[in-house]
Amino acid sequence: MKKLSVIIASIVFVFGVSNVVVAQDNNDSKEASHGVEISIPTVALVDVEGADGEAGTINLTPDVSALEAGAAIDFSSAIDNSLWLNYTSVVSSNQERNINAEISGKLPSGVSLKLSASSISSGKGKTGQPVGEISLSATAQKLVTGIGSCYTENGNGKGHQLTYRLDMDNEKYAELMADNYEITVTYTITD
């Protein structure tokens, strides 16, 4: 019987101890809280989109189909507005960005490549303002200014429509040579 009493006492002791509540934090109350840290990264992304997605090569060729003997080629007929400038920007406090454009490659002598961006067609936030038509060169030039935290939406028909056109300095007409010229236009979003 003594054995049975020891076993029963052991069982009561084990189960009794498991029901003991041990306080771990003496600041416990009917409410609890903790901090949350939120980090928003800076973002600067730019893209050029066409009807088939990413922009490919466009072709600017003056129309000579109705050209009469003795007339100058009308370079203003070489125009393209099939591409759209898209961007996403998240800036630090009171910061603004610009989008610059520049070219690499050789233009025909006497010919300049003009570029303009339309007013924004879509998007939200502090989207940029076009500066008007620029004459592209190897030196980066501002095309869109005053960009804050914003997005233009993505794809063809979103953001700023780009218009490219050729212009000829008739004083340099004697230097004009027939050939195929390959030019690359590079857009950069800057702080």
Short mmCIF file of C-alpha atoms in Angstrom, two decimals:
data_model
loop_
_atom_site.label_atom_id
_atom_site.label_comp_id
_atom_site.label_asym_id
_atom_site.label_seq_id
_atom_site.Cartn_x
_atom_site.Cartn_y
_atom_site.Cartn_z
CA MET A 1 0.00 0.00 0.00
CA LYS A 2 2.92 2.22 0.65
CA LYS A 3 3.99 1.73 -2.97
CA LEU A 4 0.57 2.71 -4.25
CA SER A 5 0.60 5.91 -2.15
CA VAL A 6 4.01 6.87 -3.56
CA ILE A 7 2.79 6.27 -7.15
CA ILE A 8 -0.40 8.30 -6.61
CA ALA A 9 1.61 11.11 -4.95
CA SER A 10 4.06 11.11 -7.88
CA ILE A 11 1.23 11.35 -10.42
CA VAL A 12 -0.45 14.21 -8.52
CA PHE A 13 2.92 16.00 -8.22
CA VAL A 14 3.68 15.69 -11.98
CA PHE A 15 0.22 16.83 -13.10
CA GLY A 16 0.08 19.54 -10.44
CA VAL A 17 3.40 21.05 -11.51
CA SER A 18 2.36 21.17 -15.21
CA ASN A 19 -0.52 23.54 -14.36
CA VAL A 20 1.73 26.16 -12.75
CA VAL A 21 1.85 29.46 -14.73
CA VAL A 22 5.27 31.12 -14.82
CA ALA A 23 5.31 34.87 -15.58
CA GLN A 24 7.96 35.71 -18.18
CA ASP A 25 7.46 39.47 -18.65
CA ASN A 26 6.28 41.70 -15.86
CA ASN A 27 5.11 44.35 -18.42
CA ASP A 28 2.20 42.19 -19.63
CA SER A 29 -1.20 43.84 -19.62
CA LYS A 30 -4.44 43.67 -21.59
CA GLU A 31 -2.64 45.30 -24.61
CA ALA A 32 0.58 44.51 -26.47
CA SER A 33 2.40 46.33 -29.25
CA HIS A 34 5.56 46.29 -31.38
CA GLY A 35 7.22 48.51 -33.99
CA VAL A 36 7.09 48.08 -37.77
CA GLU A 37 9.85 49.49 -39.96
CA ILE A 38 8.90 50.37 -43.55
CA SER A 39 11.55 50.98 -46.20
CA ILE A 40 10.63 52.48 -49.59
CA PRO A 41 13.48 52.19 -52.12
CA THR A 42 14.34 54.89 -54.64
CA VAL A 43 13.34 53.85 -58.15
CA ALA A 44 14.41 55.28 -61.53
CA LEU A 45 13.30 53.23 -64.56
CA VAL A 46 12.82 54.37 -68.16
CA ASP A 47 11.68 52.45 -71.24
CA VAL A 48 10.58 53.12 -74.82
CA GLU A 49 7.61 51.10 -76.10
CA GLY A 50 6.21 50.53 -79.57
CA ALA A 51 3.12 48.78 -80.94
CA ASP A 52 4.81 45.37 -80.58
CA GLY A 53 6.22 45.96 -77.09
CA GLU A 54 9.83 47.03 -76.68
CA ALA A 55 10.86 49.67 -79.20
CA GLY A 56 12.75 48.48 -82.23
CA THR A 57 14.38 50.41 -85.02
CA ILE A 58 12.33 53.10 -86.72
CA ASN A 59 12.96 54.26 -90.28
CA LEU A 60 13.08 57.91 -91.27
CA THR A 61 13.20 58.37 -95.04
CA PRO A 62 12.10 61.51 -96.87
CA ASP A 63 9.30 60.91 -99.38
CA VAL A 64 10.63 61.51 -102.91
CA SER A 65 7.72 59.87 -104.76
CA ALA A 66 6.30 63.21 -105.99
CA LEU A 67 9.63 65.04 -106.28
CA GLU A 68 9.98 67.24 -109.36
CA ALA A 69 13.28 67.89 -111.10
CA GLY A 70 14.87 71.00 -109.67
CA ALA A 71 13.07 70.78 -106.29
CA ALA A 72 14.79 70.13 -102.97
CA ILE A 73 13.93 66.98 -101.06
CA ASP A 74 11.32 67.72 -98.40
CA PHE A 75 12.91 66.25 -95.27
CA SER A 76 9.90 67.21 -93.14
CA SER A 77 8.07 64.21 -94.63
CA ALA A 78 10.48 61.94 -92.68
CA ILE A 79 8.57 61.71 -89.42
CA ASP A 80 7.73 58.95 -86.91
CA ASN A 81 5.53 59.09 -83.82
CA SER A 82 5.06 55.36 -83.16
CA LEU A 83 7.03 55.18 -79.89
CA TRP A 84 6.09 56.04 -76.31
CA LEU A 85 8.29 56.99 -73.35
CA ASN A 86 7.39 55.13 -70.11
CA TYR A 87 8.96 55.66 -66.69
CA THR A 88 8.60 54.89 -62.99
CA SER A 89 10.19 57.12 -60.36
CA VAL A 90 10.27 57.17 -56.56
CA VAL A 91 12.42 60.03 -55.26
CA SER A 92 13.79 61.18 -51.92
CA SER A 93 12.28 64.25 -50.28
CA ASN A 94 12.13 67.35 -52.55
CA GLN A 95 14.07 65.63 -55.33
CA GLU A 96 13.25 65.92 -59.03
CA ARG A 97 14.51 63.97 -62.01
CA ASN A 98 14.86 64.62 -65.73
CA ILE A 99 14.93 62.36 -68.75
CA ASN A 100 17.78 63.16 -71.12
CA ALA A 101 18.22 61.99 -74.70
CA GLU A 102 21.37 61.68 -76.78
CA ILE A 103 22.51 59.89 -79.93
CA SER A 104 25.46 57.83 -80.98
CA GLY A 105 26.32 57.23 -84.61
CA LYS A 106 26.82 59.54 -87.56
CA LEU A 107 24.03 61.66 -89.03
CA PRO A 108 24.08 62.53 -92.74
CA SER A 109 25.92 65.81 -93.31
CA GLY A 110 23.52 68.76 -93.08
CA VAL A 111 20.72 66.62 -91.58
CA SER A 112 19.56 66.95 -87.99
CA LEU A 113 17.36 64.57 -86.04
CA LYS A 114 14.67 66.41 -84.06
CA LEU A 115 12.81 64.87 -81.11
CA SER A 116 9.85 65.99 -79.03
CA ALA A 117 7.74 64.37 -76.33
CA SER A 118 4.01 65.02 -75.99
CA SER A 119 2.27 65.92 -72.76
CA ILE A 120 1.63 62.92 -70.53
CA SER A 121 -1.25 60.68 -71.65
CA SER A 122 -1.54 58.41 -68.60
CA GLY A 123 -0.13 57.69 -65.17
CA LYS A 124 -0.25 59.10 -61.65
CA GLY A 125 1.96 61.19 -59.42
CA LYS A 126 4.32 64.02 -60.29
CA THR A 127 4.95 63.19 -63.93
CA GLY A 128 7.37 65.34 -65.89
CA GLN A 129 6.87 68.13 -68.40
CA PRO A 130 8.27 67.99 -71.95
CA VAL A 131 10.73 70.77 -72.83
CA GLY A 132 9.66 71.00 -76.47
CA GLU A 133 11.55 69.93 -79.58
CA ILE A 134 15.28 69.28 -79.26
CA SER A 135 17.92 68.63 -81.90
CA LEU A 136 19.61 65.38 -80.90
CA SER A 137 23.40 65.20 -80.62
CA ALA A 138 26.08 63.20 -78.82
CA THR A 139 25.58 65.51 -75.84
CA ALA A 140 22.73 64.55 -73.49
CA GLN A 141 19.86 67.07 -73.54
CA LYS A 142 16.82 67.39 -71.31
CA LEU A 143 13.65 66.07 -72.94
CA VAL A 144 11.34 65.79 -69.87
CA THR A 145 11.91 67.70 -66.61
CA GLY A 146 10.39 67.95 -63.13
CA ILE A 147 9.77 64.25 -62.50
CA GLY A 148 8.92 63.33 -58.90
CA SER A 149 7.42 60.13 -57.54
CA CYS A 150 5.17 58.83 -60.31
CA TYR A 151 4.46 56.22 -62.94
CA THR A 152 3.29 56.66 -66.54
CA GLU A 153 1.77 53.20 -66.96
CA ASN A 154 3.48 50.71 -69.25
CA GLY A 155 3.17 50.10 -72.96
CA ASN A 156 2.25 51.60 -76.29
CA GLY A 157 -0.10 54.56 -75.90
CA LYS A 158 1.09 55.22 -72.31
CA GLY A 159 3.31 58.01 -71.05
CA HIS A 160 4.74 60.54 -73.52
CA GLN A 161 4.37 60.01 -77.26
CA LEU A 162 7.71 60.58 -79.01
CA THR A 163 7.95 62.33 -82.37
CA TYR A 164 11.10 62.06 -84.46
CA ARG A 165 11.62 64.12 -87.61
CA LEU A 166 14.45 65.00 -89.95
CA ASP A 167 15.49 68.53 -90.82
CA MET A 168 17.91 69.61 -93.57
CA ASP A 169 20.18 72.64 -93.57
CA ASN A 170 19.91 73.60 -97.27
CA GLU A 171 23.18 75.52 -97.00
CA LYS A 172 24.87 72.11 -96.61
CA TYR A 173 22.95 70.39 -99.42
CA ALA A 174 26.19 69.88 -101.40
CA GLU A 175 27.50 67.66 -98.54
CA LEU A 176 24.45 65.35 -98.53
CA MET A 177 25.35 61.77 -99.50
CA ALA A 178 22.98 58.88 -100.22
CA ASP A 179 23.60 56.00 -97.77
CA ASN A 180 21.99 54.13 -94.86
CA TYR A 181 22.86 55.76 -91.54
CA GLU A 182 22.42 53.95 -88.22
CA ILE A 183 21.80 56.08 -85.16
CA THR A 184 21.09 54.95 -81.59
CA VAL A 185 18.99 57.18 -79.32
CA THR A 186 19.64 56.67 -75.60
CA TYR A 187 17.29 57.88 -72.85
CA THR A 188 18.57 58.34 -69.29
CA ILE A 189 16.56 59.21 -66.18
CA THR A 190 18.76 61.38 -63.95
CA ASP A 191 18.65 62.87 -60.47
#
